[in-house]
Structure formats: structure tokens, C-alpha cells
Coordinates of C-alpha atoms and ligand atoms in Angstrom, one line a residue:
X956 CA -11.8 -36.1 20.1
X957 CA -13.4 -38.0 17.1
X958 CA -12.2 -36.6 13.5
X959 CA -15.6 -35.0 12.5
X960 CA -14.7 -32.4 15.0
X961 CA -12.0 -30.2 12.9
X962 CA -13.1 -27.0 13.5
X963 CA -12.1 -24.1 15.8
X964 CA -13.2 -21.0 17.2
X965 CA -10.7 -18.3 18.1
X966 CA -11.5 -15.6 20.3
X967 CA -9.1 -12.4 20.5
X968 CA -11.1 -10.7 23.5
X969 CA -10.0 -7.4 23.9
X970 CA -11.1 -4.8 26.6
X971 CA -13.9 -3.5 24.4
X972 CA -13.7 -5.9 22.0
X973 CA -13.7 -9.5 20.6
X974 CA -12.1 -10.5 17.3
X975 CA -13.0 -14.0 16.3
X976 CA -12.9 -16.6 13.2
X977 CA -14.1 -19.8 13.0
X978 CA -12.2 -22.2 11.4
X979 CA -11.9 -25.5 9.9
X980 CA -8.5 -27.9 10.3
X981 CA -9.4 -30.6 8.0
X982 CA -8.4 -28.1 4.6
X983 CA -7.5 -24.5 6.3
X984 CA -11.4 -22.6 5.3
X985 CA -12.3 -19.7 6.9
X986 CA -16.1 -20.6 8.0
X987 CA -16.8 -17.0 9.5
X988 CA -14.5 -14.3 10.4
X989 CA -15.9 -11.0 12.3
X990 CA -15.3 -8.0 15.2
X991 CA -17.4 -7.2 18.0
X992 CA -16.5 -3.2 18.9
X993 CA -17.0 -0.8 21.7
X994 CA -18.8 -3.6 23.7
X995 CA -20.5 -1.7 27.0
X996 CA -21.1 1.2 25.1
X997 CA -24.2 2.3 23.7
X998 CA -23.2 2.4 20.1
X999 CA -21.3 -1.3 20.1
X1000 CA -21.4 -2.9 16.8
X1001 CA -21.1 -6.5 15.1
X1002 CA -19.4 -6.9 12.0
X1003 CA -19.7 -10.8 10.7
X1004 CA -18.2 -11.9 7.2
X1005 CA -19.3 -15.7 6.5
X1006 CA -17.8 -17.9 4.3
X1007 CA -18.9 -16.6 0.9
X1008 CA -18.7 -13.2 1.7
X1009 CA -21.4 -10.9 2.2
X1010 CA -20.4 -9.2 5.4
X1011 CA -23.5 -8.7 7.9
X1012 CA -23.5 -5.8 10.6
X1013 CA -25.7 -4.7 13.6
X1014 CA -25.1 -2.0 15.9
X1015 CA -26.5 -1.6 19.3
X1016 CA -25.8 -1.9 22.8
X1017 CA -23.9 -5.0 23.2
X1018 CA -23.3 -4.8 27.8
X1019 CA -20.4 -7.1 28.4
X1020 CA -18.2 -10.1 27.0
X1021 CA -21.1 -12.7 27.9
X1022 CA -23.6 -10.4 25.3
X1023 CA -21.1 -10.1 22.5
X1024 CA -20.4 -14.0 22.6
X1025 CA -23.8 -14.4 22.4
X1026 CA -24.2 -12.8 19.4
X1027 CA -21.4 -14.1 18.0
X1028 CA -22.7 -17.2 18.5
X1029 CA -26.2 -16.4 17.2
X1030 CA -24.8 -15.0 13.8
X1031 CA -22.9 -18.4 13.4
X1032 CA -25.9 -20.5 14.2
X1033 CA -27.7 -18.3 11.0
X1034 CA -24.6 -19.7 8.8
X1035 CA -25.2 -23.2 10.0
X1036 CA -21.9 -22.8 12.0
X1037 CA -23.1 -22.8 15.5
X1038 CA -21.3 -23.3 18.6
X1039 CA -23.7 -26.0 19.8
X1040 CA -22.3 -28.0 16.6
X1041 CA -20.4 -31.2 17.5
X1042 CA -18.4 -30.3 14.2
X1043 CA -16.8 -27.8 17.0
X1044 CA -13.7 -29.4 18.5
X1045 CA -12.3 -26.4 20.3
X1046 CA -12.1 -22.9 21.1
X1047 CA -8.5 -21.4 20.9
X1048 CA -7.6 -17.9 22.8
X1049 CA -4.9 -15.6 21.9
X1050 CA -3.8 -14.6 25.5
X1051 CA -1.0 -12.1 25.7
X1052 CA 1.3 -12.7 28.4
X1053 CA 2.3 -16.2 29.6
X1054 CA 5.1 -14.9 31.6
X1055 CA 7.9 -17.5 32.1
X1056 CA 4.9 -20.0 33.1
X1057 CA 3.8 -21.2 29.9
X1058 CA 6.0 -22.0 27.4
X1059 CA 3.4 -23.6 24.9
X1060 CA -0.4 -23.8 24.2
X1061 CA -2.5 -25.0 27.0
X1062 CA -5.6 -26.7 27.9
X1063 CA -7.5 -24.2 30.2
X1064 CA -8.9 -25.8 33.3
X1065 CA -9.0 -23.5 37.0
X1066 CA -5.8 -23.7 37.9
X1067 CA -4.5 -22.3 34.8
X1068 CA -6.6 -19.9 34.7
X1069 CA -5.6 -18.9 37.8
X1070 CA -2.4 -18.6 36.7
X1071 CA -2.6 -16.3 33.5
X1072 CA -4.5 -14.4 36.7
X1073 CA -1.5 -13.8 38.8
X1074 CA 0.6 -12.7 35.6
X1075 CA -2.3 -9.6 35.3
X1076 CA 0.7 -7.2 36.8
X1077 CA 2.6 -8.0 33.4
X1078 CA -0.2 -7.4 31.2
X1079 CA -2.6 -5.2 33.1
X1080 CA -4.4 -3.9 29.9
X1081 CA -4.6 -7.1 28.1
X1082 CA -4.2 -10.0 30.3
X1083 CA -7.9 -9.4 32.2
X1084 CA -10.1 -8.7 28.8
X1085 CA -7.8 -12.2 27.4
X1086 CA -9.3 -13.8 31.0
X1087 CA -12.9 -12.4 30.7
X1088 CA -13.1 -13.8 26.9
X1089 CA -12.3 -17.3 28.4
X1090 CA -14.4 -17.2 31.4
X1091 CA -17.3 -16.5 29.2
X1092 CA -16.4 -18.9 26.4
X1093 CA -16.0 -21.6 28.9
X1094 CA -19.7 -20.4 30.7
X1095 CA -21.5 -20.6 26.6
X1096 CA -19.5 -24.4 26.3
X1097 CA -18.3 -25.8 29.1
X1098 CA -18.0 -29.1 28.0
X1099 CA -15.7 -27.7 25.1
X1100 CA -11.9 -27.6 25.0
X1101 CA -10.7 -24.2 25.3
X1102 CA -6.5 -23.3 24.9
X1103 CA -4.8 -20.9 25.9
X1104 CA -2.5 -19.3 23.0
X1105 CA 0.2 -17.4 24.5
X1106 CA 1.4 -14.3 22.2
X1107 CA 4.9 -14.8 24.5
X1108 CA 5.4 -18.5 24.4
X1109 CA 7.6 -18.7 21.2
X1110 CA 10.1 -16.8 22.9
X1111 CA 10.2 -18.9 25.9
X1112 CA 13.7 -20.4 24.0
X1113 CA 15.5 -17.4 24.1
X1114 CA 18.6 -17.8 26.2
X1115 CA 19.1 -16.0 29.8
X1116 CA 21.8 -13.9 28.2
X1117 CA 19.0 -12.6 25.9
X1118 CA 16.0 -13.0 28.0
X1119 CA 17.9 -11.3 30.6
X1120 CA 18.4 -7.1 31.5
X1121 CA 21.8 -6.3 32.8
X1122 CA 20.4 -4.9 35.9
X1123 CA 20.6 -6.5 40.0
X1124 CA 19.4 -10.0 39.2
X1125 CA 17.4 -10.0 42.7
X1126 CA 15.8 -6.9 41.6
X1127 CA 14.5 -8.5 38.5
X1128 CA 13.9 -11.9 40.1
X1129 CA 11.4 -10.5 42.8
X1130 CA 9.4 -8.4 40.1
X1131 CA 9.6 -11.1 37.7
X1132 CA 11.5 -8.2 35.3
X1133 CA 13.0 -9.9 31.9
X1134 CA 12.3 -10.0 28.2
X1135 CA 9.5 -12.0 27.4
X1136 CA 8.9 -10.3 23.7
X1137 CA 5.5 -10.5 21.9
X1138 CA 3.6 -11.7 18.5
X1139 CA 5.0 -14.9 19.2
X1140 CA 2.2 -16.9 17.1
X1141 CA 3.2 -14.2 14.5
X1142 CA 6.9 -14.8 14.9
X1143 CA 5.8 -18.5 15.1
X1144 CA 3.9 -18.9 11.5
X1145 CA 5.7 -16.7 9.5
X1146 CA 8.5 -18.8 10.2
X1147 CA 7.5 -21.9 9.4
X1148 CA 6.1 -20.8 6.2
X1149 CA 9.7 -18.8 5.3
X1150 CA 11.2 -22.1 5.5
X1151 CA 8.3 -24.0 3.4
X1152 CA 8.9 -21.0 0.9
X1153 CA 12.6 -21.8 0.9
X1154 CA 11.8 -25.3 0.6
X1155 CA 13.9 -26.6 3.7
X1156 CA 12.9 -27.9 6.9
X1157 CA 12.2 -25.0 9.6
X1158 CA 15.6 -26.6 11.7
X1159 CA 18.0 -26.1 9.1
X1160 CA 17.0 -22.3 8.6
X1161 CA 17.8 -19.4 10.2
X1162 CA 15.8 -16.2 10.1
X1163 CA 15.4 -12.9 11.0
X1164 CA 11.7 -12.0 10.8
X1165 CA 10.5 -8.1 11.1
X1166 CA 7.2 -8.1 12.1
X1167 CA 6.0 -4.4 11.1
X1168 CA 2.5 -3.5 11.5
X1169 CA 0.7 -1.0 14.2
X1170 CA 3.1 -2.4 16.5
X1171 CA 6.6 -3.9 15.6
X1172 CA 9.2 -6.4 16.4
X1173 CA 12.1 -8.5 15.5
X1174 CA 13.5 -11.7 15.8
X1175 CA 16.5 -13.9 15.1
X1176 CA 15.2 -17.5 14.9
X1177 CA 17.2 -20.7 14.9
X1178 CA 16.1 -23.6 13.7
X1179 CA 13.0 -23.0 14.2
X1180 CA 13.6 -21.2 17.4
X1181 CA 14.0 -17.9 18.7
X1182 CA 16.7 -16.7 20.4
X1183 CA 16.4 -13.3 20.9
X1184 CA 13.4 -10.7 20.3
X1185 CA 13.1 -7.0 20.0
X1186 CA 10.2 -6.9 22.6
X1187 CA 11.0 -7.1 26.0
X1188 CA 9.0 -6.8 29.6
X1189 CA 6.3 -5.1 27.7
X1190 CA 5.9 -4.9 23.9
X1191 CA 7.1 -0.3 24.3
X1192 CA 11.0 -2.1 23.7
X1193 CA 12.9 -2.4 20.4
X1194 CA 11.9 -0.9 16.6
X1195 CA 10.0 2.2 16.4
X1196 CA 5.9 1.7 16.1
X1197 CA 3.1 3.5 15.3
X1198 CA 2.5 5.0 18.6
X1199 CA 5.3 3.3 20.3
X1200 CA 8.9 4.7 21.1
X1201 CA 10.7 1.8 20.8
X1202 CA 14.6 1.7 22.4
X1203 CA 15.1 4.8 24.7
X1204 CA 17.4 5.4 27.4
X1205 CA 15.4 4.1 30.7
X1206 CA 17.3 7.6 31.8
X1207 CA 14.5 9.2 29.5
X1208 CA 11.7 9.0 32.2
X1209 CA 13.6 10.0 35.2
X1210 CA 14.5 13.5 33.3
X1211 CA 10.8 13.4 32.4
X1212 CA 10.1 13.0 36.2
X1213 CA 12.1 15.5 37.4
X1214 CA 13.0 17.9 34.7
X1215 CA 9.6 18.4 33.3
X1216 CA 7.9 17.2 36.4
X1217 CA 5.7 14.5 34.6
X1218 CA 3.8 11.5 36.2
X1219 CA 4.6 8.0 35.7
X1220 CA 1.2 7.3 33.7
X1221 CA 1.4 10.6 31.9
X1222 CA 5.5 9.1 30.5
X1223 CA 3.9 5.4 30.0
X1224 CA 1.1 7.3 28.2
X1225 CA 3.9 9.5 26.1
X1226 CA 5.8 6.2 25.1
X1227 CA 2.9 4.3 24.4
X1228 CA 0.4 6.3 22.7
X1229 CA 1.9 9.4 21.7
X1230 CA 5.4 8.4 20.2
X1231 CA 7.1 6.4 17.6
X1232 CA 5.7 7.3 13.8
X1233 CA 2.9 9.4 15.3
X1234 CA 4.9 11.5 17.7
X1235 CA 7.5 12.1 15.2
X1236 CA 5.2 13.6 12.3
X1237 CA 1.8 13.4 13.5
X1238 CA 0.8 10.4 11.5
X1239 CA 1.0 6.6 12.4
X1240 CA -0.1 5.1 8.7
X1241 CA 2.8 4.3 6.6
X1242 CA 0.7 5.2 3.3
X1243 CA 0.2 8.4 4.9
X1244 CA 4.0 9.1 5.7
X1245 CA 4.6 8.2 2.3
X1246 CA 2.6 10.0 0.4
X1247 CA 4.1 12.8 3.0
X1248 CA 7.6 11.6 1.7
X1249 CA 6.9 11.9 -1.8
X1250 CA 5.3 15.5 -1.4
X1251 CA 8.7 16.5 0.3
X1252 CA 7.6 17.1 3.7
X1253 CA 10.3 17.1 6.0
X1254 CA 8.9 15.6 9.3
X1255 CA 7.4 12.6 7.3
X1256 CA 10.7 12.1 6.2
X1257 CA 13.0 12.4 9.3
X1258 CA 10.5 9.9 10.8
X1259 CA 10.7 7.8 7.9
X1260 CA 14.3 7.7 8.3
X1261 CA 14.4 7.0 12.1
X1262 CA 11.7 4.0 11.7
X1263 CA 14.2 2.5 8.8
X1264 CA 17.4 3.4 10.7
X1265 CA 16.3 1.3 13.8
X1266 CA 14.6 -1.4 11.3
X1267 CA 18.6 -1.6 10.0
X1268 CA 20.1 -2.0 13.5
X1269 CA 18.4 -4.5 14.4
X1270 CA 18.5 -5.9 11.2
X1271 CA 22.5 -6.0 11.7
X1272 CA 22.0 -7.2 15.4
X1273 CA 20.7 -10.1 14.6
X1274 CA 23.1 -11.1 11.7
X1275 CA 25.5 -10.9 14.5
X1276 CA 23.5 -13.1 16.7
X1277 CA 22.8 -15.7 14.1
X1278 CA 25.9 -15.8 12.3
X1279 CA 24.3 -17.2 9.6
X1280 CA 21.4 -16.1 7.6
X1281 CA 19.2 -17.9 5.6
X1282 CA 16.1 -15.0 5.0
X1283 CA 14.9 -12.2 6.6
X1284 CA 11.5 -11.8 6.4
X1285 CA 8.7 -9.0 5.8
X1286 CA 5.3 -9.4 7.6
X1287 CA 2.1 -7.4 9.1
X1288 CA 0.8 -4.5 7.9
X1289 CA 3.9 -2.2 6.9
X1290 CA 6.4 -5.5 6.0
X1291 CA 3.6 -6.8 3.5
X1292 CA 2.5 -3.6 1.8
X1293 CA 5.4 -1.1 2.6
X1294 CA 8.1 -1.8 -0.4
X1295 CA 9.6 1.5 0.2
X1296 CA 10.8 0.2 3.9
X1297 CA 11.5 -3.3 2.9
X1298 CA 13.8 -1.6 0.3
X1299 CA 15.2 1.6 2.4
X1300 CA 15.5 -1.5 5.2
X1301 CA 17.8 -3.3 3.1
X1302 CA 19.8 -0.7 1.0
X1303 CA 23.6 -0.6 1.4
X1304 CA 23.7 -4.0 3.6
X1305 CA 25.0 -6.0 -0.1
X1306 CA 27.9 -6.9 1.6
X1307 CA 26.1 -8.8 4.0
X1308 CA 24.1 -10.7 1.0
X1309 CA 20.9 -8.7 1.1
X1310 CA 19.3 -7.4 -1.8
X1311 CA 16.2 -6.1 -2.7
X1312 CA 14.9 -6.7 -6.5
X1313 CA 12.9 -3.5 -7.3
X1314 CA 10.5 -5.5 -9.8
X1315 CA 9.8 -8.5 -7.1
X1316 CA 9.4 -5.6 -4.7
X1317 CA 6.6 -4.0 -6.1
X1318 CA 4.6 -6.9 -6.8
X1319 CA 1.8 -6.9 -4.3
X1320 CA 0.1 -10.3 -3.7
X1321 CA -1.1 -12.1 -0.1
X1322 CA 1.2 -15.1 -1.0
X1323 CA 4.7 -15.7 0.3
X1324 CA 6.9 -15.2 -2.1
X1325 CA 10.9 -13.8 -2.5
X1326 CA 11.3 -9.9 -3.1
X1327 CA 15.0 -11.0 -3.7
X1328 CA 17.1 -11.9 -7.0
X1329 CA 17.4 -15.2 -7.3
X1330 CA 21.3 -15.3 -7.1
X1331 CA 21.1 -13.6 -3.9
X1332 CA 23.2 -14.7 -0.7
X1333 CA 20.5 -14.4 2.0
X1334 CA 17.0 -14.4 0.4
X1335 CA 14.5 -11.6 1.3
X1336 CA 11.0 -13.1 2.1
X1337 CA 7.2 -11.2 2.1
X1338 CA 5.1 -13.6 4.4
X1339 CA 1.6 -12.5 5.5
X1340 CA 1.2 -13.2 8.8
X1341 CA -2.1 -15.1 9.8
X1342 CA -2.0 -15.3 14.0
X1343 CA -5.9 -16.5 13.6
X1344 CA -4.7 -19.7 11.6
X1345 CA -1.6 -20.2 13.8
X1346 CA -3.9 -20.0 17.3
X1347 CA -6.4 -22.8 15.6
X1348 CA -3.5 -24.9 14.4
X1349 CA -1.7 -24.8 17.3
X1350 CA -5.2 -25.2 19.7
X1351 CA -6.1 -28.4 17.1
X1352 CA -2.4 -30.1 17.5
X1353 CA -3.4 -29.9 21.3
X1354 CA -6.8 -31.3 21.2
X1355 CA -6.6 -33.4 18.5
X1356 CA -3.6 -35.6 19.9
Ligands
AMP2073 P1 -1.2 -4.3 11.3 O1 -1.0 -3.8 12.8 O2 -0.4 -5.5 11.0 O3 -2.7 -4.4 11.0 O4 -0.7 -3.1 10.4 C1 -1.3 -1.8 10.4 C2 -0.4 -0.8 9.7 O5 0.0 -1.3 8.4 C3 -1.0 0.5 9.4 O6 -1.0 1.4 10.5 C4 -0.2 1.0 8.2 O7 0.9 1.8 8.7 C5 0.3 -0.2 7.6 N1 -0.2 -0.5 6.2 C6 -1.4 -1.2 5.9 N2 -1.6 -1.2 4.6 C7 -0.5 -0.6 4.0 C8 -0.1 -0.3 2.7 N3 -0.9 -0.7 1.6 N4 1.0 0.4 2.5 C9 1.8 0.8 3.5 N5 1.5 0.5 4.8 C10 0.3 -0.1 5.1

């Protein structure tokens, strides 16, 4: 790969959509950023944001994957960014599940392929759009790099006695049933910029990062590398999301079953879609809830309080894991914006060295920065998360080498 060609391409293909953003490696720009929606419907829709702004839109039937890369590609060409450029070194896909296969970014060729195939079981609703995307990114560019990004690879360190379920380990061997966890680029960047922000090197830190946006996790992260996750076979484990349940008692669906006499996609569709923040009050925003909070409504705030209680168990979990604690850090939607939960997640744990100051706290900015006093024991980080950046970086160390 010759050093004109710094720029990337990231494609986040989801069953009805692809998210992409072009970007360059040599200084970090964004060269074009947009969202292709309900692709194979008749009312699909391109949204594309160039460098200097501007955003451009066009609706329309947009048939299938191959149609919306196409445009894509045609709204880049108009900002001189085309995919025909030889500026283009790569383009990086954000595939979910990399099962215990793939434990780091990797050049796609057919055999890997054919691999993210056979983990579709895992992942059935986002492992095949992840597939299509790449099929037809590599059909537009064939002679073009194209990596895999796996969103489980960063937990690929955890240890078997935190990867692992207590449950018949030939069971769980033959369905390939353990924790895998998710938003591992997430996870991934946020802590490497932590440590920058602490200004130490990423092995000499230790970190418990709370990932809170639509959906939620945690992790406790050594040195750079995680060792346990809130996540588990699927992302429904751990905090409590916006639609998502969280921690139940397995025991939960077979009373389901045969106490209310449910199905097994009506329970995966009660956990998944109609639990968690929006189940609990009817809303899944947590502007919403607030605002609900502050006007004294009582089922925004018992749901207010469950999604901080868990937040603070796991939170305390991970202390325990860890032993030591360098920062725990905010990210996504909620842990950037929310300083009522960073606060609420926080309050009454001063004896372990967290603190919240409420001035730092209510400063709202997209930098990293500390939201705790400076005399604090374990600092108390706001990170925004950039999983677009971390796939590009990460598909550019592998090309680039
Ligand atoms: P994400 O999945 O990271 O895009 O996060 C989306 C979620 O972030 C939304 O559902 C909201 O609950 C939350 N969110 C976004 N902006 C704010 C804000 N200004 N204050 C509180 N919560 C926010």
C-alpha cells in the first residue's frame, strides 16, 4: 500500500440500512459521513453530509444493498471523494459477531467470509445484513482491501471464568454458548483515549467503561484489556437499555412459557423490544424520562432508579474485579449527555474514591474531559465514543503495515 492511500471507507450495513463515513488517516477528517434508510422499500432515503457541511438528501426506492452502495458511491464521486480514487486504501466493516473465531480485525478474502457465515446462528439479525454489505462492497472494488471489524473481538481477552456460564460445559461447548459481549470498538477507543486523557499509557490503567446509549454495557478493562463485559451470548445480558431487559433470571422465560403460555419469539421479542427503560415507563429517551422525573411522575422515576441501580452494581462488580481503579468512564448517548445518571451512578460510592463534581458535570462539550474533582481517588471520565474512527484506524493499522 503506497502512503497516498490514507483514506477509508466504513460501511455499517444494517438489514435495511447502511451507515457509512469516509475517512482520512493521514490527520483524522471526516471527508463524508451519511445514512442510507429503509433500503427495499419504496420510500428509502439518502442522507449525505460532506466535508463542509451542507447535508444533501434524496428519497426514493433504493432495491437492495448493491443500489444503496451505488449511490453512496455516486454522491462521493460529486465531492471529489469517489471510490474509484486511488487516494482509497481500504474499506473497513463493522461486523457484529466474530464468535470465538476472530479475535482482531481481518482482511476479508472467501474463506473468512465463509466463516463470519457459519457464526449467522449467533447473530441471526445482524451477522447476514454485516455479510451482504461486504459481498457488495467487495463486487463495487474488488481489487480493494476490505476488513472485517468485529464489534466482539475486544473481548476476546476475557478469561474463561468470565467468558464462561456456569452451566454443563458440553452443553455450552456444542452450541458454542458463552459470553462474547459487544461494542467492542466502542469499549476499544474510549479506552485508549481515557488513558491519553489521564496522561498514562493504556497498560498501566485500569478502567471501568459504561457504555450507555440505546443499548448499554460495561466493562472492566486491564491494561488495556478487557476482562470481563456486561454483554454476554447476545447483547439482551447485563445493564438495563432502552428496550432491552438486561440481567433476568433465565427462570423468567420458562414461567413465561408455561404460566402465561407465551412463545419463544413472542419472550425474545418482550426482552428485546419491549423492556428495559421503555417497558418500565413507556419511554426509551433519557431526556424524556427526565423531564418525566422533574414533573414528578412516578413510573419515570422507578425506571430511573432501576436503570441507575443496575448501572451501580455493576459499577461495584467491577471494582471488585479490578481491584484497582484508575477511571470509570461515561460514553454513548446517555454517558455523554445524561449528567443526572453519571451523577445518581456515582452518588454514595465516596468511599470507594468516586466523586462526581456537579460544576464539571454540567459542562456539556464533545471533548474528553474529567467530570471529577481534581483531588479525587479514582477519576470520573466523559469520553465520546467514535466506533466509525476506531473501525478506520484499526482497518488502516491492517492495511497499512
Ligand atoms: P446512542 O445509542 O449512543 O446513539 O444513544 C441514544 C440515546 O442517548 C437516546 O435514546 C437517549 O436516551 C440518549 N440521549 C441522547 N442525547 C441525550 C441528551 N442530551 N440527554 C440525555 N440523554 C440523551
Amino acid at each position: 500500500m503506497t502512503s497516498q492511500a490514507a483514506r477509508v471507507l466504513v460501511l455499517n450495513s444494517g438489514s435495511s440500512s447502511v451507515k457509512y463515513q469516509l475517512l482520512d488517516m493521514r490527520d483524522g477528517t471526516r471527508l463524508a459521513a451519511g445514512l442510507v434508510e429503509r433500503v427495499g422499500e419504496s420510500a428509502s432515503r439518502l442522507t449525505h453530509t460532506p466535508a463542509d457541511g451542507g447535508e444533501r438528501s434524496r428519497t426514493g426506492r433504493i432495491a437492495d444493498h448493491d443500489a444503496a452502495l451505488r449511490a453512496v458511491a455516486e454522491e462521493l464521486a460529486r465531492d471529489g471523494v469517489g471510490l474509484d480514487s486511488p487516494a482509497l486504501a481500504a474499506i473497513g466493516h463493522r461486523v457484529v459477531h466474530g464468535g470465538p473465531v476472530f479475535t482482531a480485525p481481518t482482511v476479508i478474502d472467501d474463506d473468512v467470509l465463509a466463516e463470519i457465515e457459519r457464526l449467522v446462528p449467533l447473530a441471526p439479525l445482524h451477522n447476514p445484513a454485516n455479510i451482504t454489505g461486504i459481498r457488495t462492497a467487495r463486487a463495487l472494488r474488488p481489487d480493494l482491501p476490505q476488513v472485517a471489524v468485529f464489534d466482539t473481538a475486544f473481548h476476546t481477552t476475557m478469561p474463561e471464568h468470565a467468558a464462561r456460564y456456569a452451566i454443563d460445559v458440553a452443553t455450552a461447548d456444542a452450541h458454542r454458548i458463552r459470553r462474547y459481549g459487544f461494542h467492542g470498538t466502542s469499549h476499544a477507543y474510549v479506552s485508549r483515549r481515557a488513558a491519553e486523557l489521564l496522561g498514562r499509557a493504556p497498560e498501566d490503567v485500569n478502567l471501568i467503561v459504561l457504555h450507555l446509549g440505546n443499548g448499554a454495557s460495561a466493562s472492566a478493562v486491564a491494561g488495556g484489556r478487557c476482562v470481563d463485559t456486561s454483554m454476554g451470548l447476545t447483547p439482551l445480558e447485563g445493564l438495563v437499555m432502552g428496550t432491552r431487559s438486561g440481567d433476568v433470571d433465565p427462570a423468567v422465560v420458562f414461567h413465561l412459557e408455561r404460566v402465561a403460555g407465551m412463545g419463544t419469539d413472542e419472550i425474545d421479542h418482550l426482552l428485546n423490544k419491549k423492556s428495559g427503560l421503555t417497558g418500565l415507563c413507556g419511554d426509551n429517551d433519557m431526556r424524556e424520562i427526565r423531564r418525566r422525573v422533574d414533573a414528578g411522575d412516578p413510573s419515570a422515576e422507578l425506571a430511573f432508579g432501576i436503570y441507575v441501580h443496575r448501572l451501580k452494581k455493576y459499577i461495584g462488580a467491577y471494582y471488585a474485579v479490578l481491584g484497582r481503579v484508575d477511571a470509570v468512564v461515561f460514553t454513548a448517548g446517555v454517558g455523554e449527555n445524561a449528567a443526572p445518571v453519571r451523577e445518581a451512578a456515582v452518588a454514595g460510592l465516596d468511599a470507594l474514591g468516586l466523586v462526581v463534581d456537579p460544576e464539571l458535570n454540567a459542562v456539556r462539550s464533545r471533548e474528553p474531559r474529567l467530570v471529577s474533582p481534581a483531588h479525587a481517588r479514582v477519576a470520573v471520565a466523559v469520553v465520546p465514543t467514535d466506533e466509525e474512527m476506531e473501525i478506520a484506524r484499526q482497518t488502516f493499522a491492517l492495511v497499512d503495515a
